[in-house]
Coordinates of C-alpha atoms in Angstrom, one line a residue:
M1 CA -120.4 -39.5 -5.9
R2 CA -118.2 -40.6 -8.9
D3 CA -117.7 -44.4 -9.6
F4 CA -113.9 -44.3 -9.0
A5 CA -113.2 -47.4 -11.0
I6 CA -110.0 -48.4 -9.7
G7 CA -108.1 -51.0 -11.8
A8 CA -105.8 -54.1 -10.4
L9 CA -102.3 -53.8 -10.5
S10 CA -100.3 -55.5 -13.3
T11 CA -99.2 -58.7 -12.1
Q12 CA -97.1 -59.2 -15.4
A13 CA -95.2 -55.8 -15.2
M14 CA -94.6 -56.6 -11.6
D15 CA -93.4 -60.1 -12.1
A16 CA -90.7 -58.9 -15.0
C17 CA -89.9 -55.9 -12.7
Q18 CA -88.8 -58.3 -9.7
L19 CA -86.9 -60.5 -11.8
R20 CA -84.8 -57.5 -12.8
I21 CA -84.4 -56.6 -9.3
D22 CA -83.3 -60.2 -8.0
N23 CA -80.7 -60.1 -11.0
L24 CA -79.2 -56.7 -9.7
T25 CA -75.7 -56.7 -8.6
K26 CA -76.6 -57.0 -4.9
P27 CA -77.7 -59.7 -2.4
I28 CA -81.1 -60.6 -3.5
Y29 CA -83.7 -58.9 -1.4
S30 CA -81.2 -56.8 0.4
L31 CA -82.7 -53.4 -0.5
A32 CA -86.1 -54.4 1.1
Q33 CA -88.6 -51.5 0.8
L34 CA -86.7 -50.0 -2.1
E35 CA -87.6 -53.4 -4.2
K36 CA -91.2 -53.5 -3.3
I37 CA -91.8 -50.0 -4.1
A38 CA -90.1 -50.4 -7.6
A39 CA -92.3 -53.5 -8.3
S40 CA -95.5 -51.9 -7.2
M41 CA -94.7 -48.8 -9.4
A42 CA -94.1 -51.3 -12.2
G43 CA -97.4 -52.9 -11.5
I44 CA -99.1 -49.5 -11.1
F45 CA -98.0 -47.9 -14.5
N46 CA -98.1 -51.2 -16.1
V47 CA -94.4 -50.9 -17.2
E48 CA -91.8 -53.4 -16.7
Q49 CA -89.0 -50.9 -15.8
P50 CA -90.6 -47.7 -14.8
N51 CA -88.3 -44.6 -15.1
H52 CA -88.3 -40.8 -15.0
V53 CA -91.7 -40.4 -13.5
K54 CA -93.3 -36.9 -12.8
N55 CA -94.0 -36.0 -9.3
G56 CA -96.3 -33.3 -7.7
V57 CA -97.5 -32.4 -4.1
I58 CA -100.8 -31.1 -3.1
I59 CA -102.0 -29.7 0.3
F60 CA -105.5 -29.6 1.3
A61 CA -106.7 -27.1 3.8
G62 CA -109.5 -27.1 6.3
D63 CA -110.3 -26.3 9.8
T64 CA -111.9 -28.7 12.4
A65 CA -114.7 -27.9 14.8
V66 CA -114.9 -24.1 14.2
N67 CA -117.9 -23.9 16.6
G68 CA -116.1 -25.8 19.7
R69 CA -114.7 -24.4 22.6
Q70 CA -111.1 -25.2 21.8
N71 CA -111.5 -22.8 18.9
L72 CA -109.2 -20.0 20.6
T73 CA -107.8 -18.5 17.2
G74 CA -110.7 -18.2 15.0
G75 CA -108.4 -19.9 12.2
K76 CA -105.5 -17.5 12.3
E77 CA -102.9 -20.0 12.8
S78 CA -103.8 -22.0 9.9
L79 CA -104.2 -19.2 7.8
A80 CA -100.4 -18.0 9.0
V81 CA -99.3 -21.5 7.7
M82 CA -101.1 -21.2 4.4
K83 CA -99.5 -17.8 3.6
R84 CA -96.0 -18.8 4.6
L85 CA -96.8 -22.0 2.2
A86 CA -97.8 -19.6 -0.6
T87 CA -94.4 -17.8 -0.9
G88 CA -93.0 -21.1 -1.9
K89 CA -90.3 -21.1 0.5
S90 CA -91.3 -23.8 3.0
A91 CA -89.2 -27.0 3.8
T92 CA -92.0 -28.6 1.9
H93 CA -91.4 -26.6 -1.4
A94 CA -87.7 -27.2 -0.8
V95 CA -88.1 -30.8 -0.9
A96 CA -90.2 -30.8 -3.9
A97 CA -88.1 -28.7 -6.0
K98 CA -85.4 -31.1 -5.8
L99 CA -87.6 -33.5 -7.6
S100 CA -88.9 -30.8 -10.1
A101 CA -92.4 -31.2 -8.4
P102 CA -94.9 -28.5 -8.2
V103 CA -96.8 -27.7 -4.9
Y104 CA -100.4 -27.0 -5.1
L105 CA -102.4 -25.2 -2.2
V106 CA -106.4 -25.9 -2.0
D107 CA -108.4 -24.1 0.5
V108 CA -111.3 -26.4 0.9
G109 CA -112.3 -25.7 4.3
M110 CA -110.6 -23.2 6.1
E111 CA -112.3 -20.8 8.4
A112 CA -110.4 -17.9 7.3
D113 CA -111.2 -16.1 3.7
T114 CA -108.1 -17.1 1.4
S115 CA -109.3 -15.9 -1.9
S116 CA -106.8 -12.7 -2.1
I117 CA -103.7 -14.7 -1.3
D118 CA -101.8 -15.3 -4.3
G119 CA -100.6 -19.2 -4.7
I120 CA -103.8 -20.5 -2.8
V121 CA -106.5 -22.2 -4.7
T122 CA -109.9 -21.3 -2.9
A123 CA -112.4 -24.2 -3.3
K124 CA -114.1 -23.7 -0.1
V125 CA -117.0 -26.2 0.5
K126 CA -117.5 -25.0 4.2
A127 CA -115.6 -22.2 6.6
G128 CA -114.6 -25.1 8.9
S129 CA -116.1 -28.3 10.2
D130 CA -118.8 -28.1 12.9
F131 CA -117.9 -29.7 16.4
F132 CA -119.3 -33.1 16.1
G133 CA -119.7 -33.5 19.8
M134 CA -122.9 -30.9 19.3
S135 CA -124.0 -31.7 15.5
P136 CA -122.6 -33.5 12.4
A137 CA -119.4 -32.1 11.1
M138 CA -120.8 -31.7 7.7
T139 CA -123.8 -32.4 5.6
A140 CA -123.8 -35.1 3.3
E141 CA -123.8 -32.4 0.4
E142 CA -121.1 -30.6 1.6
T143 CA -119.1 -33.9 2.1
E144 CA -119.7 -35.1 -1.2
A145 CA -118.9 -31.7 -2.6
A146 CA -115.6 -31.6 -0.9
I147 CA -114.9 -35.3 -2.1
E148 CA -115.5 -33.7 -5.6
V149 CA -113.1 -31.1 -5.1
G150 CA -110.3 -33.9 -4.3
A151 CA -111.5 -35.8 -7.4
V152 CA -111.2 -32.7 -9.8
W153 CA -107.7 -31.9 -8.6
A154 CA -106.7 -35.8 -9.3
D155 CA -108.1 -35.1 -12.9
R156 CA -106.2 -31.9 -13.2
M157 CA -102.7 -33.7 -11.7
H158 CA -103.1 -36.7 -14.1
S159 CA -104.0 -34.2 -17.1
E160 CA -100.6 -32.4 -16.4
G161 CA -98.9 -35.9 -16.5
I162 CA -98.2 -36.4 -12.9
Q163 CA -97.7 -39.8 -12.0
V164 CA -96.6 -39.8 -8.1
V165 CA -98.2 -37.3 -5.8
A166 CA -97.5 -36.6 -2.1
V167 CA -100.7 -35.6 -0.3
G168 CA -100.8 -33.5 2.8
N169 CA -102.9 -31.2 4.8
V170 CA -102.9 -28.0 7.1
G171 CA -105.8 -27.0 9.6
E172 CA -106.7 -26.4 13.2
R173 CA -107.6 -29.3 15.2
A174 CA -107.0 -31.4 12.4
L175 CA -105.9 -34.4 14.4
L176 CA -109.5 -34.4 16.3
S177 CA -111.2 -35.5 13.1
A178 CA -108.5 -37.5 12.2
L179 CA -108.9 -39.6 15.6
A180 CA -112.7 -39.8 15.4
V181 CA -112.5 -41.2 11.8
T182 CA -109.9 -43.8 12.8
A183 CA -112.1 -45.0 15.8
A184 CA -115.2 -45.0 13.7
V185 CA -113.3 -47.1 10.7
T186 CA -111.0 -49.4 12.9
E187 CA -113.4 -49.8 15.6
Y188 CA -110.4 -50.1 17.9
P189 CA -111.1 -48.9 21.6
V190 CA -111.0 -45.2 21.7
R191 CA -108.7 -45.3 24.9
R192 CA -106.0 -47.1 22.6
L193 CA -106.2 -44.0 20.2
V194 CA -106.4 -41.0 22.3
V195 CA -103.5 -38.7 22.4
N196 CA -102.2 -36.7 25.4
N197 CA -102.1 -33.2 24.3
E198 CA -102.6 -29.8 25.7
C199 CA -106.4 -30.1 25.4
T200 CA -108.4 -29.0 28.7
L201 CA -110.1 -32.4 28.7
T202 CA -108.4 -35.5 30.5
S203 CA -107.8 -38.7 28.5
D204 CA -110.5 -40.4 30.6
E205 CA -113.1 -37.4 29.4
K206 CA -112.0 -37.7 26.0
V207 CA -112.6 -41.3 25.9
E208 CA -115.9 -41.1 27.4
R209 CA -117.2 -38.2 25.1
L210 CA -115.8 -39.6 21.9
T211 CA -117.1 -43.2 22.6
A212 CA -120.5 -41.4 23.5
T213 CA -120.3 -39.5 20.0
L214 CA -119.7 -42.5 18.0
Q215 CA -122.4 -44.4 19.7
R216 CA -125.0 -41.4 19.2
Y217 CA -124.1 -41.3 15.3
S218 CA -124.3 -45.5 14.7
L219 CA -121.0 -45.2 13.0
S220 CA -119.8 -48.3 11.6
P221 CA -117.1 -49.2 8.9
E222 CA -119.8 -50.2 6.5
K223 CA -121.1 -46.7 6.3
P224 CA -117.9 -44.6 5.4
L225 CA -119.7 -41.7 4.0
Q226 CA -121.7 -41.2 7.2
I227 CA -118.1 -41.5 9.2
L228 CA -116.9 -38.6 6.9
A229 CA -120.2 -36.5 7.2
S230 CA -120.4 -37.2 11.1
V231 CA -117.0 -36.9 12.4
G232 CA -114.6 -35.8 9.5
S233 CA -113.8 -32.6 7.9
P234 CA -113.5 -30.8 4.7
D235 CA -110.0 -31.4 4.3
I236 CA -110.0 -35.2 4.8
A237 CA -112.7 -35.5 2.4
A238 CA -111.0 -33.8 0.0
L239 CA -108.0 -36.1 0.5
T240 CA -110.4 -38.8 0.4
G241 CA -111.7 -37.9 -3.1
F242 CA -108.1 -37.3 -4.4
I243 CA -106.8 -40.7 -3.5
L244 CA -109.9 -42.2 -5.0
Q245 CA -109.6 -40.7 -8.2
A246 CA -105.7 -40.6 -8.1
A247 CA -105.7 -44.3 -7.9
A248 CA -108.4 -44.7 -10.5
H249 CA -106.1 -42.9 -12.9
R250 CA -103.2 -44.9 -11.8
M251 CA -101.3 -42.4 -10.0
A252 CA -99.0 -43.6 -7.2
I253 CA -99.9 -41.6 -3.7
V254 CA -97.7 -41.0 -0.7
F255 CA -99.3 -39.9 2.4
D256 CA -97.9 -39.2 6.0
N257 CA -99.5 -38.3 9.3
A258 CA -102.9 -39.2 10.9
V259 CA -104.9 -36.7 8.6
T260 CA -103.9 -37.8 5.6
G261 CA -104.0 -41.6 6.9
A262 CA -107.6 -41.1 8.0
A263 CA -108.2 -40.5 4.2
V264 CA -106.6 -43.4 3.1
L265 CA -108.9 -45.5 5.7
L266 CA -112.0 -43.8 4.3
A267 CA -110.8 -44.4 0.7
S268 CA -110.2 -48.3 1.3
L269 CA -113.6 -48.8 2.7
L270 CA -115.0 -47.0 -0.5
R271 CA -113.2 -48.8 -2.9
K272 CA -111.4 -52.1 -3.0
G273 CA -107.9 -52.0 -4.2
V274 CA -107.2 -48.3 -3.6
T275 CA -104.3 -49.4 -1.1
D276 CA -102.3 -51.1 -3.9
Y277 CA -101.7 -47.4 -5.2
V278 CA -100.7 -45.7 -1.8
F279 CA -97.4 -45.6 0.1
Q280 CA -96.8 -44.6 3.6
S281 CA -93.6 -42.1 3.9
A282 CA -93.3 -41.2 7.5
A283 CA -93.8 -43.1 10.8
Y284 CA -95.1 -40.8 13.7
D285 CA -95.1 -41.2 17.3
D286 CA -98.7 -41.1 17.9
P287 CA -101.1 -43.7 18.7
V288 CA -103.9 -42.8 15.9
H289 CA -101.2 -42.9 13.1
Q290 CA -99.9 -46.2 14.5
G291 CA -103.4 -47.6 14.7
Q292 CA -104.0 -46.7 11.1
M293 CA -101.0 -48.4 10.1
K294 CA -101.9 -51.5 12.0
Y295 CA -105.1 -51.5 10.6
L296 CA -104.0 -51.1 6.9
G297 CA -101.3 -53.6 7.2
I298 CA -98.6 -51.0 6.0
K299 CA -95.2 -50.2 7.1
P300 CA -93.9 -46.9 6.9
Y301 CA -90.4 -46.3 5.2
L302 CA -88.6 -43.8 7.5
F303 CA -89.0 -42.3 11.2
Y304 CA -88.4 -38.5 10.8
H305 CA -89.8 -37.6 14.2
F306 CA -91.7 -34.8 12.6
T307 CA -94.3 -32.6 14.4
I308 CA -95.0 -30.5 11.2
E309 CA -98.1 -31.2 8.9
E310 CA -98.0 -29.3 5.6
G311 CA -97.1 -32.4 3.6
L312 CA -93.7 -32.6 4.4
G313 CA -93.5 -36.3 5.4
S314 CA -95.0 -37.2 2.3
A315 CA -92.9 -35.0 0.2
M316 CA -90.1 -36.9 1.7
G317 CA -91.6 -39.8 0.6
L318 CA -91.2 -39.0 -3.1
S319 CA -87.5 -39.2 -2.5
V320 CA -87.6 -42.8 -1.4
V321 CA -89.8 -43.4 -4.5
D322 CA -87.2 -41.8 -6.8
A323 CA -84.7 -43.9 -5.2
S324 CA -86.4 -47.1 -5.7
L325 CA -86.5 -46.1 -9.3
H326 CA -82.7 -45.2 -9.4
M327 CA -81.8 -48.4 -7.9
L328 CA -84.0 -50.2 -10.5
N329 CA -82.8 -48.2 -13.7
D330 CA -79.2 -47.2 -12.5
M331 CA -77.9 -50.3 -11.2
K332 CA -76.6 -53.4 -13.5
T333 CA -77.8 -56.7 -13.6
F334 CA -75.3 -59.5 -13.3
G335 CA -75.6 -59.9 -17.1
E336 CA -75.1 -56.3 -17.8
A337 CA -72.0 -56.3 -15.6
T338 CA -70.4 -59.8 -16.6
V339 CA -70.7 -60.7 -12.9
T340 CA -71.0 -64.2 -12.0
V341 CA -74.3 -65.0 -10.3
A342 CA -75.1 -66.6 -7.0
E343 CA -74.2 -70.4 -7.1
D344 CA -75.8 -71.0 -3.8
G345 CA -78.1 -69.4 -1.1
P346 CA -81.5 -67.7 -1.9
G347 CA -80.3 -66.1 -5.0
N348 CA -79.2 -69.1 -7.1
K349 CA -82.7 -69.9 -8.1
R350 CA -83.7 -66.2 -9.2
Q351 CA -80.3 -65.0 -10.5
D352 CA -79.8 -66.2 -14.0
G353 CA -77.0 -63.8 -15.2
R354 CA -79.2 -61.9 -17.5

């Protein structure tokens, strides 16, 4: 696996950026998350006043537990989603177009063959992960190959000048892998993370079987690659590699649901400092996602009540990042607007009329 050397944020640029934010013609600290995002962008790009960044979107596709009893479609549903995305007329594409962000679709582990579909890049490492209740989801070699697929795409997007990227996923039963990865990384009680859905198993049965599976593989946060190979999936592995290499390139990464969140969890275990480069766009009403946010200490920006995958939540997050930079660059400071600064309250020590 690559080294993934991730540098620290520039505190000097962040401090200078925060000083400008504090002197914008508004009550100090009143724009909350927008202020934090702008300051973080300054630290990532090592620029006191970042502006006009180039955005991009990448979606990795892979199916989970293709040899399990829950696979009733043979990958047809995820194939239909990818075909629709390949037309370029999805909601994700509509959001991305407003920000002039290219959208890339990468098949790293779908059960179906996508090699003949225009608009989809086939980089298949495995035709879907195996059901981890019977055997490890992937071999160590397949896991590292999928990580490398993600890293290569981070290299490519960086070479194209993309600075902020939204990551997404497509895949059948993807939440199953996200659940197992999250339970292994956080070590939260499985019952706290189990999702009530249309699975034929009861909640008690799911808790019992997943707990037994984690114990059988002896999974722990100290062995993130083993977690990924045992209960992960090709798409989560590719997302993990992408996040790591994008952070190494000092790119900002916006993620959304529990599947992309599982990749962030693994990336955070593999390399320190990676979470400084990631931004959580959407809050989701499921315990897996909520457990991830608690473990990472991250608060999502907005609640869309999405049930769709396809990177839509992440693409929407690009708009929030864009808004934070407009705030930073389009608003005037007290000095620029020749407005009197605060004479009392919390702003009187930070606002100096510059």
